[in-house]
Amino acid sequence: MPFRIHSHANGSHTLVDEENGQAMHSRIGPRLEANLVYAARARIEERLSAAPDYTLYDVGLGTGSNVTATLDRIRATPAARGRLRIFSFETKPDGLGAALANLGDFPELADWAGPLEDLFRKSAADFRVGDVDVEWRLLVGDFYARMSEAPPPDDLFFDFYSPKIVPELWSYSAFARIREKIGERDARLFTYSAATPVRVHLFAAGFFVGAGVSTGVKSETTIAATRPGLLESPLSKEWLRKLETSASVAGPRFDELKIRVLNHPQWKLHSAN
Ligand SMILES: C[S@@+](CC[C@H](N)C(=O)[O-])C[C@H]1O[C@@H](n2cnc3c(N)ncnc32)[C@H](O)[C@@H]1O
């Protein structure tokens, strides 16, 4: 199997990709991470109640934990209704296959085993959760190559391996492509990384950027949005000091990107408030 199961001290499990040695989840495990960083922050179940047609990009499907944590919340919310379209992107869907073959280690997936099996075998799962029609599609291959096949998103769960390992997936030009895809819509991007270069690239690509909660492993995570009103905790000007002090931000285009960040409308909003 190209994936091996790794046990965490808290009793949870994750998959390690044998090819690159990367674990899919931090030591808090898939379910806690999925809730803290993605499902409980995005509260898609509330959005569905208010605007009943929603498109979610699940970028880096892995075991499907981020989506199934969201489905759990929808199931527990009777007011949720309408249509949820989910587009999961994944280069190695065998990770999902490995999780499905070891449901004892991923018990929180068990309730959704039917849709997950459909997704794994047919790249499509259509089902109902309460009053919500879910259309879940798997686009196998590189996210940036296949993104054009999906309609623009309302939310993105952005969960690639670390930006230190795959910086090209977290680059300025990568986020600029996502920002362009979103266009005039309201949209949010949730990710576990709070790395300064990641936030620089998000700002430079035109997103407003805020802090997400601590996971215990990360003291902060990140939520980016197309409008400041979509953020609960927008970064304040204090954060700009990181541009001076963080050695990690240096890069070939840093001077150009820094000017974009310093001129970002987020800082004007703060001084106006
Ligand atoms: C951190 S794991 C995601 C964990 C997952 N969200 C979950 O709920 O279990 C990152 C995933 O991104 C996938 N991946 C890596 N590069 C990719 C790319 N360019 N496009 C799409 N998926 C990619 C990996 O194969 C891996 O499954």
CSV table of C-alpha atoms and ligand atoms in Angstrom, one decimal, residues 3 17 23-25 30 58-67 89-92 141-144 159-161 169 192, ligand 1:
chain,number,residue,atom,x,y,z
A,3,PHE,CA,0.0,4.8,2.4
A,17,ASP,CA,2.2,8.8,2.1
A,23,ALA,CA,1.3,12.6,7.2
A,24,MET,CA,-2.1,13.8,6.2
A,25,HIS,CA,-3.0,15.2,9.7
A,30,PRO,CA,-8.3,14.0,11.4
A,58,ASP,CA,-12.3,20.4,-0.9
A,59,VAL,CA,-8.7,20.9,-1.9
A,60,GLY,CA,-6.7,17.8,-1.0
A,61,LEU,CA,-9.5,15.2,-0.3
A,62,GLY,CA,-7.1,12.8,1.5
A,63,THR,CA,-9.4,10.7,3.8
A,64,GLY,CA,-12.4,12.9,3.2
A,65,SER,CA,-12.4,14.0,6.9
A,66,ASN,CA,-12.9,17.7,6.2
A,67,VAL,CA,-16.0,17.1,4.2
A,89,PHE,CA,-9.5,17.5,-5.7
A,90,GLU,CA,-6.9,14.8,-5.2
A,91,THR,CA,-3.9,13.5,-7.0
A,92,LYS,CA,-3.8,10.2,-5.1
A,141,GLY,CA,-5.3,15.1,-10.6
A,142,ASP,CA,-3.7,18.4,-9.8
A,143,PHE,CA,-6.1,20.9,-8.4
A,144,TYR,CA,-4.8,23.8,-10.4
A,159,ASP,CA,-5.5,21.4,2.9
A,160,PHE,CA,-2.3,20.6,1.0
A,161,TYR,CA,0.8,19.3,2.6
A,169,LEU,CA,0.8,24.9,-4.3
A,192,TYR,CA,-4.3,25.3,8.8
B,1,LIG,C1,-2.9,17.1,4.1
B,1,LIG,S1,-3.6,15.9,3.0
B,1,LIG,C2,-5.3,16.3,3.0
B,1,LIG,C3,-6.1,15.7,4.1
B,1,LIG,C4,-7.6,15.7,3.9
B,1,LIG,N1,-8.1,17.0,3.7
B,1,LIG,C5,-8.4,14.9,4.8
B,1,LIG,O1,-9.6,15.3,5.1
B,1,LIG,O2,-8.0,13.8,5.2
B,1,LIG,C6,-3.1,16.6,1.4
B,1,LIG,C7,-3.7,15.9,0.2
B,1,LIG,O3,-3.5,16.6,-0.9
B,1,LIG,C8,-3.2,15.8,-2.0
B,1,LIG,N2,-2.5,16.5,-3.0
B,1,LIG,C9,-1.2,16.8,-3.1
B,1,LIG,N3,-0.9,17.6,-4.2
B,1,LIG,C10,-2.1,17.8,-4.8
B,1,LIG,C11,-2.5,18.5,-6.0
B,1,LIG,N4,-1.6,19.2,-6.7
B,1,LIG,N5,-3.8,18.5,-6.3
B,1,LIG,C12,-4.7,17.9,-5.6
B,1,LIG,N6,-4.4,17.1,-4.5
B,1,LIG,C13,-3.1,17.1,-4.1
B,1,LIG,C14,-2.4,14.7,-1.3
B,1,LIG,O4,-2.4,13.5,-2.1
B,1,LIG,C15,-3.1,14.5,0.0
B,1,LIG,O5,-4.1,13.5,0.0
